[in-house]
C-alpha positions as CSV (number, residue, x, y, z in Angstrom):
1,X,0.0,0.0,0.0
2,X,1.3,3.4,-0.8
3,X,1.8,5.3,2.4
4,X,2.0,8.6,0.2
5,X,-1.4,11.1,0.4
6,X,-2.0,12.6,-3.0
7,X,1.2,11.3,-4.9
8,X,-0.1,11.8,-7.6
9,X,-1.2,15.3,-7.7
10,X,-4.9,14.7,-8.6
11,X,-6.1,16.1,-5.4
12,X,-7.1,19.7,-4.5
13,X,-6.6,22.8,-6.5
14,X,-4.9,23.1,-9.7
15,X,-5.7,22.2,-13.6
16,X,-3.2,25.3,-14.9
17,X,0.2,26.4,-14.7
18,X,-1.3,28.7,-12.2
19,X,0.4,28.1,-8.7
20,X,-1.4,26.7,-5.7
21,X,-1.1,28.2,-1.9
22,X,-2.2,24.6,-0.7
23,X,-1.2,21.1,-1.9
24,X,-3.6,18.5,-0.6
25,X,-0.9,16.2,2.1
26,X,1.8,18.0,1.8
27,X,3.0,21.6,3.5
28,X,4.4,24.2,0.8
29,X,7.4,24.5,2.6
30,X,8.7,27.1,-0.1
31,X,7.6,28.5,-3.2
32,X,4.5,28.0,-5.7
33,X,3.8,24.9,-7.0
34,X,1.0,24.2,-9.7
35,X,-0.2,21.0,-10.4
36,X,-0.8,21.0,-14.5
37,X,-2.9,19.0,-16.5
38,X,-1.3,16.7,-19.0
39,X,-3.8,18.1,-21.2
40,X,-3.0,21.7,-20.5
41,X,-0.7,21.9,-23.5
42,X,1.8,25.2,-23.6
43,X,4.8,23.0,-24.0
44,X,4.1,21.0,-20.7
45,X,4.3,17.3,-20.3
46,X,1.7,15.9,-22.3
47,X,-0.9,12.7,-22.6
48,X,2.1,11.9,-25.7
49,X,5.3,12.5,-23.7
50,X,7.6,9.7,-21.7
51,X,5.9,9.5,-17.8
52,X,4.0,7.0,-16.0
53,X,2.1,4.3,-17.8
54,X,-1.0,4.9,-15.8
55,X,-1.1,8.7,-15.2
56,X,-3.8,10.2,-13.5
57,X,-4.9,13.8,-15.1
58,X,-1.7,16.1,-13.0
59,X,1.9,16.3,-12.1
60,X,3.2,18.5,-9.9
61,X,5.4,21.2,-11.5
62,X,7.4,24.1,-9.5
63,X,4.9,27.5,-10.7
64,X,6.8,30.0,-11.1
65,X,9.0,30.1,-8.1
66,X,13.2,29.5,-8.8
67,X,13.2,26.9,-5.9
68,X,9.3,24.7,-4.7
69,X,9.8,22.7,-1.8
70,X,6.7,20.1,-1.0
71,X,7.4,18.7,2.6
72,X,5.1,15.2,4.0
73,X,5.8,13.3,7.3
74,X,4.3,10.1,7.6
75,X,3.8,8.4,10.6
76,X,5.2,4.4,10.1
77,X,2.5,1.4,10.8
78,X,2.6,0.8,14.5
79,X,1.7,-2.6,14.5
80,X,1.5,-5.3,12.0
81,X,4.1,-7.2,9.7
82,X,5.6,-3.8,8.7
83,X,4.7,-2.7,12.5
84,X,7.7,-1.4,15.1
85,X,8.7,-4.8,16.5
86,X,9.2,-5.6,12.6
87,X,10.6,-2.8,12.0
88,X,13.1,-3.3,15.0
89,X,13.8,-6.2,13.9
90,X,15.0,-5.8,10.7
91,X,12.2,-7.3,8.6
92,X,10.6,-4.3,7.1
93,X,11.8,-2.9,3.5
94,X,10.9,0.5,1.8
95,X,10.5,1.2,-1.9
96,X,10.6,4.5,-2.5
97,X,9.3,6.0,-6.8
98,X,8.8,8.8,-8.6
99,X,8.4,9.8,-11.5
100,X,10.9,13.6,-12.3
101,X,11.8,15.3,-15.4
102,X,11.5,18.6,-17.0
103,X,11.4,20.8,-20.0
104,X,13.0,20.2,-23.4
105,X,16.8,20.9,-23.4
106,X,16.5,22.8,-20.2
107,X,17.8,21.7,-16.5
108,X,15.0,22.7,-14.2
109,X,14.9,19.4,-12.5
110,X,12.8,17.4,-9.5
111,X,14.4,16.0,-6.8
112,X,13.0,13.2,-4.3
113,X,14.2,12.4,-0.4
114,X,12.6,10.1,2.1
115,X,14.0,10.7,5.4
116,X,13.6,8.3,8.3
117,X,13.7,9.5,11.7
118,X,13.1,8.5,14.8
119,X,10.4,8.7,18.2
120,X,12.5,12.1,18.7
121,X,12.7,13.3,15.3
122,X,16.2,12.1,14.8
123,X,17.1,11.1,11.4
124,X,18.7,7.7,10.8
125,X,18.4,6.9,6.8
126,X,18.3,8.8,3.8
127,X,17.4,8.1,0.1
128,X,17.3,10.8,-2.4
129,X,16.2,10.4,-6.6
130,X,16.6,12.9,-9.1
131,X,17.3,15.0,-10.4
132,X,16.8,13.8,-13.9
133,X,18.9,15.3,-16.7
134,X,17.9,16.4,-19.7
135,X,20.3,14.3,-21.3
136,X,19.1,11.8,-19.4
137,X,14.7,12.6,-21.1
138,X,16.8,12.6,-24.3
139,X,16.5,16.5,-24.6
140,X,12.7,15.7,-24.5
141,X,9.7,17.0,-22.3
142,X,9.0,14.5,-19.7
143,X,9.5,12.3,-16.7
144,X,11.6,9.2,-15.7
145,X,10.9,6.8,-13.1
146,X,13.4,6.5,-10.6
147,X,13.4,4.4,-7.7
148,X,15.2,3.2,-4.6
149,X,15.3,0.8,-1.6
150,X,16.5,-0.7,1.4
151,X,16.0,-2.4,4.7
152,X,13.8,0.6,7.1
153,X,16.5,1.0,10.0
154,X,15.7,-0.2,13.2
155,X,14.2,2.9,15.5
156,X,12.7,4.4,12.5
157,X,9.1,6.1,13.8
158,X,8.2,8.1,10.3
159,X,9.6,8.9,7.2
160,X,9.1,12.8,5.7
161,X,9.6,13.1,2.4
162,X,10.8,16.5,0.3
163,X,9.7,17.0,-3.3
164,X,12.4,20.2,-4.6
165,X,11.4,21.6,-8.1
166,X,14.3,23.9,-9.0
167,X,14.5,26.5,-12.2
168,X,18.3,26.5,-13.4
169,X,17.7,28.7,-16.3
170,X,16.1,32.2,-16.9
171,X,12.4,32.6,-17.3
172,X,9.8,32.4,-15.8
173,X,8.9,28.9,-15.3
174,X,9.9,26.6,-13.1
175,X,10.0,23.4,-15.0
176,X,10.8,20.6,-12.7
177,X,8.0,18.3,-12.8
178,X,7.2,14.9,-10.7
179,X,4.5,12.4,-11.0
180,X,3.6,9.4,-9.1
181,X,5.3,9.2,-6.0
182,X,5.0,6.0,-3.5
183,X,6.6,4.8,-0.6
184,X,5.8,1.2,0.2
185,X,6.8,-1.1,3.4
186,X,7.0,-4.8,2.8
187,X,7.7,-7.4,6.1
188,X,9.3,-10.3,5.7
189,X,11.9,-12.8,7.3
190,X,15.5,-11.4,8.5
């Protein structure tokens, strides 16, 4: 199950290229994020481009702020085979996905983390995707699936994850854009 609220970007406000105050799960810890439509055209990823094979209707883009920070703490299962003791024990993986990308030729990029901390906030892992290159869309409009995983460390409590959409270029766009995002806990034998 995917412990991320509104991954996808299909919830709440949004439709344009005109920035949001509120993202639906996450805190806007910095700029202006919109959350386009793939059908809102204007050189934006669309229905056509590379992204994720079952896309809803949005992605997350950065507005037109130079730096978007999206900010989401999750509170790990307390009990269960992906529970604490599990956890503790060393039985409990994470898979952490997204999909990032950008504009044409340009740089403006998504980045990814998942931070686990633990009961007092302390963190004790980090994995981080993106940014993804142009080079690496091929010079073309659209988004890459990246993805990452590991054993959850023992103590870990939550996870909070940061979604950074950063403009490296002039204008007035900020063209890092990220798409279905997951974190997912698996139990299993040590």
């Amino acid at each position: 199950m995917n412990l991320v609220v509104n991954g996808d970007a299909e919830t709440g406000p949004g439709g344009t290229d005109a920035p949001v105050t509120a993202v639906t799960g996450w805190r806007v810890a910095q700029g202006a994020p919109a959350l386009v439509a793939y059908t809102f055209g204007g050189g934006y990823p669309g229905t056509g481009d590379p992204g994720p094979d079952r896309r809803g209707s949005r992605f997350f883009s950065g507005g037109n702020s130079p730096r978007t920070a999206l900010v989401q703490d999750i509170a790990l299962p307390a009990s269960g085979a992906t529970g604490h003791a599990a956890i503790d024990a060393g039985r409990v993986r994470y898979a952490v996905e997204a999909w990032l990308g950008g504009y044409a030729t340009q740089e403006d990029g998504a980045r990814l983390s998942v931070e686990f901390r633990d009961g007092k906030g302390t963190p004790v892992a980090l994995s981080v995707l993106g940014p993804v290159t142009s080079g690496e869309r091929g010079g073309r409009t659209g988004l890459v699936k990246r993805a990452a995983g590991a054993l959850v460390p023992p103590g870990a409590r939550t996870a909070r994850l940061l979604l950074v959409l950063t403009r490296t270029g002039g204008g007035t766009s900020n063209d890092g854009y990220a798409d279905g995002i997951s974190l997912t806990l698996t139990g299993g034998s040590k």
